[in-house]
Coordinates of C-alpha atoms in Angstrom, one line a residue:
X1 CA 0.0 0.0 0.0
X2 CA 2.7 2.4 1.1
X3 CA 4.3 2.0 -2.7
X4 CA 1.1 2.3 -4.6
X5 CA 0.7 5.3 -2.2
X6 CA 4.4 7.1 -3.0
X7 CA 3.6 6.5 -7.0
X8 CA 0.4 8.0 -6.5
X9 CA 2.5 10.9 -5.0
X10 CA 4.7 11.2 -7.3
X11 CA 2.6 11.0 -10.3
X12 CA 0.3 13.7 -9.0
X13 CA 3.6 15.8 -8.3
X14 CA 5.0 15.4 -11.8
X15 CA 1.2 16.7 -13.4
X16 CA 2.0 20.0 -11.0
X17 CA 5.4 20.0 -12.8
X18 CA 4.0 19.7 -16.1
X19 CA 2.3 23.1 -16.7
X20 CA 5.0 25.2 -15.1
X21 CA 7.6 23.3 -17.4
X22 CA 5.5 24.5 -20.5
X23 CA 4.8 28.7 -19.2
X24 CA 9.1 28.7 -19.1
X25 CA 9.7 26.9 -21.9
X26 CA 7.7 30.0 -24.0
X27 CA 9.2 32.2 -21.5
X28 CA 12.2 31.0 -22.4
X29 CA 12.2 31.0 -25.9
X30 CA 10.6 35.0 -25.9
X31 CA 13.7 36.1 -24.0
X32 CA 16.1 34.2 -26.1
X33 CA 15.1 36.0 -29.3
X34 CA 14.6 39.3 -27.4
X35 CA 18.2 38.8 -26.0
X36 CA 19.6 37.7 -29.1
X37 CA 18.6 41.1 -30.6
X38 CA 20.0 43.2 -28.0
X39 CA 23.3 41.0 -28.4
X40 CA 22.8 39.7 -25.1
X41 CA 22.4 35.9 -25.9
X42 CA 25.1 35.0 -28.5
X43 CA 25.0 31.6 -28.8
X44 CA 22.4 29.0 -30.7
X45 CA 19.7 26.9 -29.1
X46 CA 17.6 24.2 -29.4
X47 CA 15.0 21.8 -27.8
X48 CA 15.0 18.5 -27.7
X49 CA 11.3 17.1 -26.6
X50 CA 12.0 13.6 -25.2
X51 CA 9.1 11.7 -23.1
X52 CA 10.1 12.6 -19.8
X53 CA 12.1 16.0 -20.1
X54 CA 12.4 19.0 -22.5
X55 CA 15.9 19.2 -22.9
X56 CA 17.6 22.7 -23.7
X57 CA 20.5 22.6 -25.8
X58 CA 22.8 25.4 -25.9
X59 CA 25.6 26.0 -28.6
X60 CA 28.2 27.6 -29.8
X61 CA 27.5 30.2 -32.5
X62 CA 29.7 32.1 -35.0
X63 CA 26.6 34.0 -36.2
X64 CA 26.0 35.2 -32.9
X65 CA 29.7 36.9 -33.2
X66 CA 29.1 38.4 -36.5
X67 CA 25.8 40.0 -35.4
X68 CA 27.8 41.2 -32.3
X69 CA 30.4 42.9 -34.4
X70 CA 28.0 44.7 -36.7
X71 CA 25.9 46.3 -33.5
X72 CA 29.7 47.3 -32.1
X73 CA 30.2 48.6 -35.8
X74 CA 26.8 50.4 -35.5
X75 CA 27.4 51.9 -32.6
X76 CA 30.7 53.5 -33.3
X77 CA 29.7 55.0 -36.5
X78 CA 26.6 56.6 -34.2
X79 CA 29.2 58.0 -32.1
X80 CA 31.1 60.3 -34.7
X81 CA 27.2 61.4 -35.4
X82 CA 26.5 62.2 -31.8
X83 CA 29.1 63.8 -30.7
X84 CA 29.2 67.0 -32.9
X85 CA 25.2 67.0 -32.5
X86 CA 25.5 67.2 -28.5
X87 CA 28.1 70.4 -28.8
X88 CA 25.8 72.0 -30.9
X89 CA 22.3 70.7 -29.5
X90 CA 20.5 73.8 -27.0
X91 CA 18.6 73.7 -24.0
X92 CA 17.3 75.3 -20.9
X93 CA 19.9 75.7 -18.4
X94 CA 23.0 74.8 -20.9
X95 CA 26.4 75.2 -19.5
X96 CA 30.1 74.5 -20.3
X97 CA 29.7 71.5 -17.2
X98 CA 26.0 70.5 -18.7
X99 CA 27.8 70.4 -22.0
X100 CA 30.9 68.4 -21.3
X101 CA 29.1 65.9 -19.1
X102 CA 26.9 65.3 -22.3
X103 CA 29.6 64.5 -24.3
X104 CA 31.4 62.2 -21.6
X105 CA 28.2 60.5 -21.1
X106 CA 27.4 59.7 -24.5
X107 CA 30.9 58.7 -25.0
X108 CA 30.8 56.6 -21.9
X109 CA 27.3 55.1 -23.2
X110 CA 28.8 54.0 -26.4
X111 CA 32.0 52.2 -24.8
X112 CA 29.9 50.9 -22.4
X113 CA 27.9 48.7 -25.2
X114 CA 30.8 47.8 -27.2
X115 CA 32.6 46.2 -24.1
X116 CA 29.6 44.2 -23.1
X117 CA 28.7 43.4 -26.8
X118 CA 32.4 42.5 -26.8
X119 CA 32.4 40.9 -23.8
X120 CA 29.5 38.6 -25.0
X121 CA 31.3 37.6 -28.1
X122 CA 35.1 36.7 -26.4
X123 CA 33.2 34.8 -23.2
X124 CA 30.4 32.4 -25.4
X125 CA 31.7 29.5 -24.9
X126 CA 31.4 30.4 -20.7
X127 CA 28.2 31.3 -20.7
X128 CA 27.3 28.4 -22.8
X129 CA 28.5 26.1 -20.5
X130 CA 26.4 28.1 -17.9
X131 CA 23.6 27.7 -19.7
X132 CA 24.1 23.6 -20.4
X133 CA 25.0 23.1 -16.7
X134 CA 22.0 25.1 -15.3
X135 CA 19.8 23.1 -17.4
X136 CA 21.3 19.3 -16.0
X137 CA 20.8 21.0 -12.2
X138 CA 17.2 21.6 -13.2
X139 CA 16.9 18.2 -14.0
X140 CA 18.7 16.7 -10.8
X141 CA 16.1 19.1 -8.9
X142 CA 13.3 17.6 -11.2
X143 CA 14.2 14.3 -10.3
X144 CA 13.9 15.1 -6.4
X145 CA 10.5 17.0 -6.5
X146 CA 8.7 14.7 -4.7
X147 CA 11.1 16.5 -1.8
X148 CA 9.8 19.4 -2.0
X149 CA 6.4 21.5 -3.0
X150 CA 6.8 22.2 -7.1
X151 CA 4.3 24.6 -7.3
X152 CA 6.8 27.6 -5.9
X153 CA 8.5 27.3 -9.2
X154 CA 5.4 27.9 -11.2
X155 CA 4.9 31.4 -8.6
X156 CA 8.7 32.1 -9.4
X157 CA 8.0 32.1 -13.3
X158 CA 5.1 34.3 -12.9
X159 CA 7.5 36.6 -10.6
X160 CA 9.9 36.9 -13.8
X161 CA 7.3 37.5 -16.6
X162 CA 5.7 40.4 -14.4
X163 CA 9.1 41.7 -13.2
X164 CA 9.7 41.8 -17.1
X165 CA 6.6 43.1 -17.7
X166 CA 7.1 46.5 -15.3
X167 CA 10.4 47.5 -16.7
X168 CA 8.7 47.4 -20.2
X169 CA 6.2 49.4 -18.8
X170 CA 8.7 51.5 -16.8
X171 CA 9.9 51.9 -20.4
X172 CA 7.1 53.2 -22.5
X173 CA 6.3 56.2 -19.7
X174 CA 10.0 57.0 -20.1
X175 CA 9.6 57.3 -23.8
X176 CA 6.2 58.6 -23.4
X177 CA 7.6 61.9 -21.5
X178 CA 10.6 62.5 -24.0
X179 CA 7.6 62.6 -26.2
X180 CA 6.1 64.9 -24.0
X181 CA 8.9 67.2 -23.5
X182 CA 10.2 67.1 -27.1
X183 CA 13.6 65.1 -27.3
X184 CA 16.1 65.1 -29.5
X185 CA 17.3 62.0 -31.4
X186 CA 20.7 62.8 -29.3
X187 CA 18.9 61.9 -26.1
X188 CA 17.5 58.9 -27.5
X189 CA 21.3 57.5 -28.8
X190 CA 23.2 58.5 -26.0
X191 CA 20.5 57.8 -23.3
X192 CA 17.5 55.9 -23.4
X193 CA 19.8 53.4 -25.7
X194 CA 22.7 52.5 -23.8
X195 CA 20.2 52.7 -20.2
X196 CA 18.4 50.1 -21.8
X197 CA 21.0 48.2 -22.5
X198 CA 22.4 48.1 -19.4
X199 CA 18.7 47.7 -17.6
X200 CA 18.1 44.2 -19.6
X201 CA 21.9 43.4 -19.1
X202 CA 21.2 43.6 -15.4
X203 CA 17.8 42.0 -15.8
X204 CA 19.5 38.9 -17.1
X205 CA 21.6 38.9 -14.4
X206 CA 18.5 38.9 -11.9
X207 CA 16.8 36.0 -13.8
X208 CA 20.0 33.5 -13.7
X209 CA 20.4 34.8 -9.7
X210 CA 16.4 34.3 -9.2
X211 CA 16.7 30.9 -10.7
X212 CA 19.8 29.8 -8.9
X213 CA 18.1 31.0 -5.0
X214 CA 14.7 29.2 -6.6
X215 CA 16.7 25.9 -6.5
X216 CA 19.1 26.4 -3.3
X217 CA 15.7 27.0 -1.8
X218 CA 14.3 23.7 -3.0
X219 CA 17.1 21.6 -2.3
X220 CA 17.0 23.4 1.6
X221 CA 13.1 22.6 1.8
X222 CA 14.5 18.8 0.4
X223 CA 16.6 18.7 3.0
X224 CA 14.5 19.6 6.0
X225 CA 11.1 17.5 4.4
X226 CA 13.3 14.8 4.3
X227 CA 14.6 14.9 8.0
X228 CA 11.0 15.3 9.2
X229 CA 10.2 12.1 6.8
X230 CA 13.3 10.3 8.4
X231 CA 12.2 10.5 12.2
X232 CA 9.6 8.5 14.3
X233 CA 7.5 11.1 15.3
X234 CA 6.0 14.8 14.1
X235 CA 7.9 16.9 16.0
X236 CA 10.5 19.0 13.7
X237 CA 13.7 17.8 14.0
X238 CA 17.0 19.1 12.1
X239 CA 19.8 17.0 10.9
X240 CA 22.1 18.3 13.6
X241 CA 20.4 17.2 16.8
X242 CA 22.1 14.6 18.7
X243 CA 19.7 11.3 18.8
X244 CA 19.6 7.7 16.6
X245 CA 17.3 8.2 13.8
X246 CA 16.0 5.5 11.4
X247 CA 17.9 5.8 8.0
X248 CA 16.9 3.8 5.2
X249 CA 18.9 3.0 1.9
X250 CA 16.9 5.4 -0.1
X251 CA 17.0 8.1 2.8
X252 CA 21.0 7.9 2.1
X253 CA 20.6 7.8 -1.4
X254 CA 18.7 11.1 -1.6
X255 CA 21.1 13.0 0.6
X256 CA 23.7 11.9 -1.7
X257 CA 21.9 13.2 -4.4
X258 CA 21.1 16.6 -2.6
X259 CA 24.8 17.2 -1.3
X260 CA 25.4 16.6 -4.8
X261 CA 22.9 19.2 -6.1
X262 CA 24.3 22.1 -3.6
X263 CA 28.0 21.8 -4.5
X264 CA 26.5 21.8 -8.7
X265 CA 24.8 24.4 -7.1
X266 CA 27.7 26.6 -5.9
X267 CA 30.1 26.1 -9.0
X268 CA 27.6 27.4 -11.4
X269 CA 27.0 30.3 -8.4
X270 CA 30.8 30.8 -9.0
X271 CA 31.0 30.7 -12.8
X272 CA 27.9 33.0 -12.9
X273 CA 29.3 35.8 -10.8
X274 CA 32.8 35.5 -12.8
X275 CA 31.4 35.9 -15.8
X276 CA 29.1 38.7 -15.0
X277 CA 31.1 40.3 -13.0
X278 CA 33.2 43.0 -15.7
X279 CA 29.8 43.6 -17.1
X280 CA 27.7 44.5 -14.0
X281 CA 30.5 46.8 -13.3
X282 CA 30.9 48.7 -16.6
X283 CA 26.7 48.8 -16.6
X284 CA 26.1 49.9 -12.9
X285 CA 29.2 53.1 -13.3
X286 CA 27.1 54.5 -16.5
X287 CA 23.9 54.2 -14.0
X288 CA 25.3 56.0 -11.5
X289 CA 26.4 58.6 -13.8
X290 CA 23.4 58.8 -15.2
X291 CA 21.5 59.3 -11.8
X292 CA 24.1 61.9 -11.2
X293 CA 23.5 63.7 -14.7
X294 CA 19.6 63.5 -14.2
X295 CA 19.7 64.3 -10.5
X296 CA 21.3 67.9 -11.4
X297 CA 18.4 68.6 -13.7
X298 CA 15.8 67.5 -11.7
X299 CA 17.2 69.6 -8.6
X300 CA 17.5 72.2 -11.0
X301 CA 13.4 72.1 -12.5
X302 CA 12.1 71.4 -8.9
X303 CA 13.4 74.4 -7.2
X304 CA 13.7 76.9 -10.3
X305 CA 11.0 76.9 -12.7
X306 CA 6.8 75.2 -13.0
X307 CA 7.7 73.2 -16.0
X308 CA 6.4 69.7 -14.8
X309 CA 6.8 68.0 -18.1
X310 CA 10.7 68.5 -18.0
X311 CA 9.8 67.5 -13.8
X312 CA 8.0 63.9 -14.3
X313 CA 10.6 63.4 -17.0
X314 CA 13.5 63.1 -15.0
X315 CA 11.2 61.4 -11.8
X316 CA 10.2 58.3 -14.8
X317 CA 14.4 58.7 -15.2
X318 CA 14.8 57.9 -11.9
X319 CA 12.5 55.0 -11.5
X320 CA 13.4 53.5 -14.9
X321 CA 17.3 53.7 -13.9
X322 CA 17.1 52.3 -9.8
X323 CA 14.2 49.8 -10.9
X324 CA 16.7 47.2 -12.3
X325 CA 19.7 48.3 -9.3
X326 CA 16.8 47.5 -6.6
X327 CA 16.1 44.0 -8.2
X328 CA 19.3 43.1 -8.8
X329 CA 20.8 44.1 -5.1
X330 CA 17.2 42.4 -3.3
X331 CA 18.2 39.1 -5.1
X332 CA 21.1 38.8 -4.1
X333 CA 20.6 39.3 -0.6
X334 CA 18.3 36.6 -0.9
X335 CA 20.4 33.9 -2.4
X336 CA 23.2 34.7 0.2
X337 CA 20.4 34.1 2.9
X338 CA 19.5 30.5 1.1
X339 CA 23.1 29.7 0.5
X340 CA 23.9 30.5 4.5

């Protein structure tokens, strides 16, 4: 009876599994095209539908380099454009500091792209390997889910398509007011482009960090669910107390499996932060330049003049640039709490 019963389990657990497998695998494949496009996601992909897993299959690309190169060509040619269009572009409360730190940012902006789009190309191979290794520790947590409640996973993707959602949102206001206020294309190369780039660079970043605390926080709740299942009575118990507890074969067999899991677990932890770790830095230096540059001129319209366009302006600036900084700095608090 108490087999029958644990298949029963099980299959009922893996029917829970099944509809939040197929809302990421379209998640998935939107943000891989939308990152492909922004140069963010260089390599190939493909999946492989077998009858018990959806296998995600991540490869090396030369096209993805190519495509690279011509957005870094792109961009460069749109700096010697720029540049001689910010000396000579006029507006309220122009001055030789206003000026220069135009110029520096949209310089700045430009190199900031490049290097990442750079970075991207010289680094594939390691972030492929990212990709194929988080994809076998999603499996290795698949095949321990009757350990722990699946249905936080499906919560977790629904997190990351509203969390998307907002800073598209956050987006279209931004652009609404430069509409509003009358921007020039300058603004729009030299700005909105290389914040946006940065904001979706970061975003990434928060999805791979989200997904990495989702699974430290399973195989934690694995743990504990199976101490509880592993002692003679209901009251909690932890692994570290000091009395004789009962431990089967399979009890052994799924803490092997689990201690397993964490130390996957912290390389890939490792490998991500390495690799994103020049990137996140270039990105977060423009953003804070940014607020700086925006903070002067929203100082300057809220204690010297009525215009409230030019005012709501800089507030959606502000939102639009600390949105992704607040995500990405909440995450990783979090992951450092489920690692400890």
């Amino acid at each position: 009876m108490n087999i029958v019963a644990e298949k029963i389990s099980k299959q009922k657990v893996m029917e829970v599994r099944s509809e939040p497998h197929q809302n990421s695998l379209w998640m998935l494949r939107v943000l891989i095209i939308f990152f492909k496009l922004i140069g963010l996601a260089t390599f190939t992909h493909r999946f492989d539908m077998q009858k018990k897993r959806t296998l995600y299959i991540f490869q090396y690309s030369k096209f993805g380099i190519v495509y690279n190169a011509v957005l870094i060509s792109l961009m460069l040619a749109s700096n010697y454009i720029l540049i001689p269009l910010t000396i000579n572009l006029e507006y309220e409360n122009k001055s030789n500091f206003t000026e220069g730190f135009d110029i520096v940012q949209s310089i700045f902006g430009t190199v900031v792209i490049c290097t990442i789009l750079l970075f991207y190309c010289v680094y594939q191979k390691s972030l492929v390997r990212i990709m194929n290794r988080l994809t076998d520790i999603e499996h290795e947590i698949d095949c321990l889910c009757s350990l722990y409640n699946p249905i936080r996973r499906q919560r977790v993707s629904c997190n990351l398509i509203i969390v998307c959602i907002l800073n598209t949102c956050l987006l279209i206001v931004l652009v609404t007011t430069e509409i509003l206020v009358d921007r020039s294309l300058v603004s729009w190369l030299s700005d909105i482009l290389p914040t946006f780039h940065v904001g979706w660079l970061i975003m990434q970043y928060f999805m791979l960090v989200t997904i990495l605390q989702t699974d430290f926080g399973d195989v934690n709740r694995a743990l504990q669910n199976l101490s509880r299942v592993s002692t003679p009575d209901l009251r909690p118990q932890t692994l570290c107390q000091t009395r004789r507890v009962i431990v089967t074969n399979s009890t052994v067999h799924q803490l092997l499996k689990l201690r397993d899991v964490h130390c996957h677990l912290c390389e890939i932890s490792g490998t991500v932060s390495d690799f994103y770790s020049l990137p996140i830095l270039f990105g977060i230096t423009f953003l804070f330049l940014t607020l700086v540059y925006n903070g002067y001129f929203f100082l300057f319209f809220l204690l010297s003049t009525d215009d409230y366009e030019n005012f709501a302006n800089y507030v959606c600036w502000f939102i639009y640039v600390i949105y992704p900084l607040a995500l990405f700095t909440n995450r990783i608090t979090k992951i450092l709490n489920e690692v400890e």
